[in-house]
Amino acid sequence: MELKKDNAQPKSKYEEVLSKYNLDIDDAFVAEEVKRIISEKVPENDTLDVKKFLMGSVELTSLSTTDSDQSIIAFTEKVNKFDDAYPQLPHVATICVYPCFAAAVSNTLDVDGVEIACVSGSFPSSQALIEVKVAETALAVKDGATEIDIVMPVGKFLCGDYEGVCDDISEMKNACGDKAMKVILETGCLKSARLIKIASILSMYSGADYIKTSTGKLSPAATPEAAYVMCQAIKEYYDETGIQIGFKPAGGLNTVTDALIYYTIVKEILGEKWLTNKWFRLGTSRLANMLLSEVTGEEVKFF
């Protein structure tokens, strides 16, 4: 008797990785859970201590076409002066700039514990030859960047080229050396909770030290729903591998309430272990003055 041939194709290593995680995610369920968290849990976190903590998680960011060495030096000096003006408050976690300004920040920054992050790898599109992206990343590190933010190649991802996505991220992680790398998913382009979950897992598998929602250059940027899915992915990845991955919402953080919502999502899904300014960051500049005003009880425009 002739045996039937099994025509099933073997799973790729990426499919094998993804098979370990729950990808059966309903967008309506995510929306309801986020609504519940916001209504039931955010009010209890609306405290002075939480707002002080959030100030210390801010990544003060300048990613403007008009940036110059002079403007970035002045931007960095504000961080130096803040440490003197408000010694009782936490300084910002990070200064985030384009790679060409890494040296300017590195040579100006006097405050210990503030990281120097550079967006790299042909930010914000990630549309460049990998050799160019790797070179830009390596040069940013050479000039003083202590963290690198890259954009996942979204076009490759949406075409299902998971090998190309993971190879890109891995090569740029190699260029970072021992410096932390954040992978921006540009969640507004992904359109579904399932795709956000897949992108999160593949990014972590390929070497991300943090996953980040958005570049802030496209709309929609960060959303609580995307944050919920990303934090679930981080939790499952930690449970599976024991590796802790950081989380950074960025883009569209316009109010103190926005910051409190992301804090609460992290607290509810990931827990206290993630509530440090190493593992939880806020990509924003406008929020720094808002948080400072609420903490001091008067309107302040320091940054």
XYZ file of C-alpha atoms in Angstrom:
303
model
C 0.000 0.000 0.000
C 1.470 3.399 -1.031
C 1.742 5.927 1.750
C 0.490 9.442 1.069
C 3.160 12.079 0.995
C 2.961 14.808 3.575
C 3.019 18.041 1.574
C 2.912 20.263 4.643
C 5.772 22.751 4.649
C 7.938 22.811 7.763
C 7.475 25.835 9.978
C 10.014 28.610 9.688
C 11.935 29.504 12.836
C 9.829 32.654 13.052
C 6.594 30.670 12.960
C 8.054 28.400 15.637
C 8.763 31.399 17.841
C 5.314 32.899 17.312
C 3.609 29.573 18.048
C 4.665 29.929 21.696
C 2.504 33.011 22.192
C -1.179 33.846 22.189
C -1.944 35.558 18.881
C -5.693 35.057 19.099
C -6.444 38.614 20.151
C -9.764 40.353 19.674
C -9.569 44.105 19.074
C -12.941 44.684 20.704
C -11.818 42.853 23.831
C -8.640 44.968 23.988
C -10.699 48.155 23.671
C -13.015 47.070 26.498
C -10.114 46.122 28.767
C -8.430 49.467 28.163
C -11.699 51.266 28.876
C -12.037 49.312 32.128
C -8.457 50.051 33.247
C -8.862 53.757 32.520
C -12.148 54.068 34.409
C -11.296 51.830 37.369
C -7.544 52.163 37.898
C -6.229 55.498 36.609
C -7.802 57.641 39.383
C -5.869 55.828 42.129
C -2.584 56.658 40.351
C -3.338 60.371 40.007
C -0.971 61.315 42.823
C 1.951 63.647 43.380
C 4.377 60.750 43.830
C 3.369 59.151 40.533
C 3.751 62.467 38.709
C 7.239 62.892 40.185
C 8.081 59.381 39.004
C 6.767 60.161 35.526
C 9.026 63.203 35.314
C 11.959 60.867 35.823
C 10.757 58.634 32.989
C 10.522 61.379 30.366
C 12.740 61.117 27.301
C 13.198 64.790 26.478
C 13.139 64.773 22.700
C 14.168 67.148 19.922
C 13.702 65.728 16.432
C 13.130 68.823 14.342
C 14.235 69.788 10.845
C 15.498 73.050 12.345
C 17.727 71.436 15.011
C 21.350 72.580 15.036
C 24.403 72.065 17.219
C 23.594 75.351 18.919
C 19.942 74.533 19.607
C 20.759 71.028 20.868
C 23.490 72.373 23.177
C 20.951 74.857 24.605
C 18.425 72.005 24.920
C 20.949 69.932 26.868
C 21.916 72.864 29.093
C 18.303 73.010 30.267
C 18.723 69.501 31.671
C 21.920 70.576 33.429
C 20.189 73.625 34.910
C 17.108 71.628 35.952
C 19.254 69.437 38.156
C 20.422 72.551 40.011
C 17.036 74.312 40.081
C 15.021 71.299 41.297
C 17.418 69.047 43.233
C 14.500 67.440 45.073
C 12.922 66.190 41.815
C 14.118 63.402 39.513
C 15.869 64.531 36.363
C 14.622 63.320 32.997
C 15.650 59.805 31.985
C 16.997 60.603 28.547
C 17.788 63.235 25.958
C 16.753 61.954 22.513
C 18.164 63.516 19.324
C 19.292 62.728 15.792
C 22.660 60.898 15.486
C 24.457 63.958 14.140
C 23.933 65.615 17.541
C 25.165 62.769 19.749
C 28.545 64.439 20.222
C 26.973 67.811 21.058
C 24.859 66.237 23.803
C 27.694 64.059 25.075
C 30.064 67.020 25.341
C 27.472 69.258 27.054
C 25.600 66.961 29.425
C 26.809 67.198 33.028
C 24.078 65.260 34.823
C 24.869 61.697 35.838
C 22.241 59.108 35.004
C 20.723 60.840 31.969
C 20.963 58.616 28.903
C 21.759 59.909 25.414
C 19.392 58.308 22.917
C 19.678 58.664 19.156
C 17.039 57.749 16.615
C 18.875 55.786 13.959
C 18.512 53.407 11.029
C 16.987 55.978 8.656
C 14.434 57.298 11.147
C 11.466 57.665 10.787
C 10.880 55.479 7.702
C 13.585 52.800 8.094
C 13.741 52.914 4.292
C 17.443 52.677 3.532
C 20.033 50.073 2.670
C 20.951 48.052 5.737
C 24.596 49.071 5.311
C 23.555 52.717 5.681
C 21.427 51.976 8.738
C 24.189 49.982 10.410
C 26.770 52.685 9.709
C 24.538 55.420 11.109
C 23.937 53.386 14.262
C 27.622 52.604 14.786
C 28.574 56.268 14.314
C 25.939 57.404 16.835
C 27.378 55.011 19.417
C 30.919 56.180 18.640
C 29.844 59.799 19.198
C 28.365 59.108 22.619
C 24.881 57.624 22.244
C 24.110 55.308 25.139
C 20.786 54.145 23.657
C 19.584 53.704 20.083
C 15.984 53.955 18.827
C 15.330 52.269 15.478
C 12.184 51.742 13.427
C 11.096 48.244 12.512
C 10.995 47.901 8.682
C 7.217 48.185 8.543
C 6.924 47.573 4.808
C 8.732 44.241 5.093
C 6.594 43.305 8.080
C 3.291 44.024 6.336
C 4.436 41.910 3.371
C 5.061 38.983 5.709
C 8.839 39.114 5.269
C 9.558 38.206 8.872
C 13.061 37.020 8.037
C 13.899 40.420 6.540
C 12.429 42.213 9.562
C 14.370 40.113 12.060
C 17.620 40.294 10.099
C 17.374 44.117 9.997
C 16.786 44.375 13.730
C 19.531 41.860 14.564
C 22.119 43.647 12.421
C 21.367 46.974 14.044
C 21.504 45.405 17.488
C 24.979 44.131 16.608
C 25.939 47.686 15.630
C 24.742 48.909 19.047
C 27.202 46.658 20.875
C 26.405 46.836 24.569
C 24.126 49.883 24.209
C 20.387 49.403 24.673
C 18.231 49.388 21.541
C 14.576 50.357 21.301
C 12.537 49.074 18.364
C 9.722 51.365 17.205
C 6.788 49.381 15.817
C 4.896 52.347 14.330
C 1.713 50.786 15.652
C -0.546 53.206 13.775
C 0.439 51.402 10.568
C -0.254 47.915 11.923
C -4.032 48.302 12.278
C -4.802 45.255 14.447
C -3.945 43.929 17.889
C -2.743 40.668 16.341
C -0.209 42.416 14.103
C 1.010 44.577 17.004
C 1.504 41.407 19.068
C 3.445 39.687 16.269
C 5.636 42.749 15.697
C 6.348 42.980 19.431
C 7.411 39.335 19.697
C 9.603 39.368 16.579
C 11.308 42.583 17.727
C 12.091 41.154 21.161
C 13.246 37.860 19.637
C 15.605 39.776 17.323
C 17.334 41.773 20.046
C 15.157 44.681 21.167
C 15.874 45.853 24.702
C 12.729 48.007 24.575
C 9.716 48.131 22.311
C 8.292 51.533 21.484
C 4.940 52.475 19.996
C 5.637 55.176 17.465
C 7.968 57.679 15.845
C 5.561 60.540 16.517
C 5.858 61.452 12.841
C 2.724 59.593 11.706
C -0.866 59.569 12.958
C -2.177 57.762 14.902
C 0.848 57.552 17.167
C 0.724 55.932 20.613
C -2.645 54.619 21.763
C -3.615 52.924 25.034
C -4.848 49.924 23.031
C -1.455 49.438 21.367
C 0.233 49.836 24.753
C -2.025 47.165 26.252
C -1.101 44.655 23.538
C 2.614 45.476 23.704
C 2.685 45.089 27.473
C 0.902 41.740 27.194
C 3.578 40.669 24.693
C 6.365 41.810 27.044
C 4.782 39.858 29.902
C 4.442 36.668 27.849
C 7.993 37.046 26.519
C 9.321 37.471 30.061
C 7.383 34.410 31.234
C 8.748 32.384 28.294
C 12.386 33.550 28.314
C 13.088 35.279 31.639
C 14.278 38.340 29.690
C 12.905 41.699 30.837
C 12.109 44.126 28.018
C 11.344 47.809 28.520
C 8.354 49.731 27.171
C 8.166 53.227 25.688
C 5.002 54.938 24.468
C 5.841 57.900 22.239
C 3.938 60.309 20.032
C 0.606 61.829 20.943
C 1.296 62.124 24.673
C -0.348 65.509 25.105
C -1.616 65.614 28.686
C -0.669 64.454 32.162
C -3.696 62.152 32.001
C -2.173 60.462 28.945
C 0.967 59.734 30.952
C -1.103 58.407 33.867
C -2.983 56.072 31.511
C 0.248 54.517 30.185
C 1.653 54.254 33.700
C -1.498 52.461 34.817
C -1.445 50.015 31.890
C 2.162 49.107 32.693
C 1.346 48.747 36.392
C -1.716 46.554 35.780
C -0.153 44.243 33.178
C 3.554 44.163 33.999
C 3.593 45.130 37.654
C 5.942 47.021 39.941
C 9.083 45.467 38.446
C 8.599 47.651 35.365
C 7.850 50.857 37.265
C 11.362 52.283 37.184
C 12.812 54.864 34.838
C 14.952 52.133 33.303
C 12.083 49.929 32.123
C 9.347 52.507 31.530
C 9.963 55.600 29.418
C 7.772 58.343 27.972
C 8.785 59.741 24.602
C 7.710 63.370 24.847
C 8.924 66.880 25.467
C 5.682 68.782 25.945
C 4.815 66.709 29.006
C 7.917 67.736 30.931
C 6.604 71.243 31.643
C 3.075 69.954 32.329
C 4.296 67.434 34.890
C 6.603 69.997 36.476
C 3.702 72.466 36.758
C 1.498 69.895 38.489
C 4.265 68.844 40.858
C 5.178 72.412 41.843
C 1.585 73.673 41.911
C 2.264 76.581 39.553
C 2.637 76.976 35.807
C 6.259 76.420 34.845
C 7.813 76.545 31.381
C 11.315 75.379 32.177
C 12.040 73.210 29.136
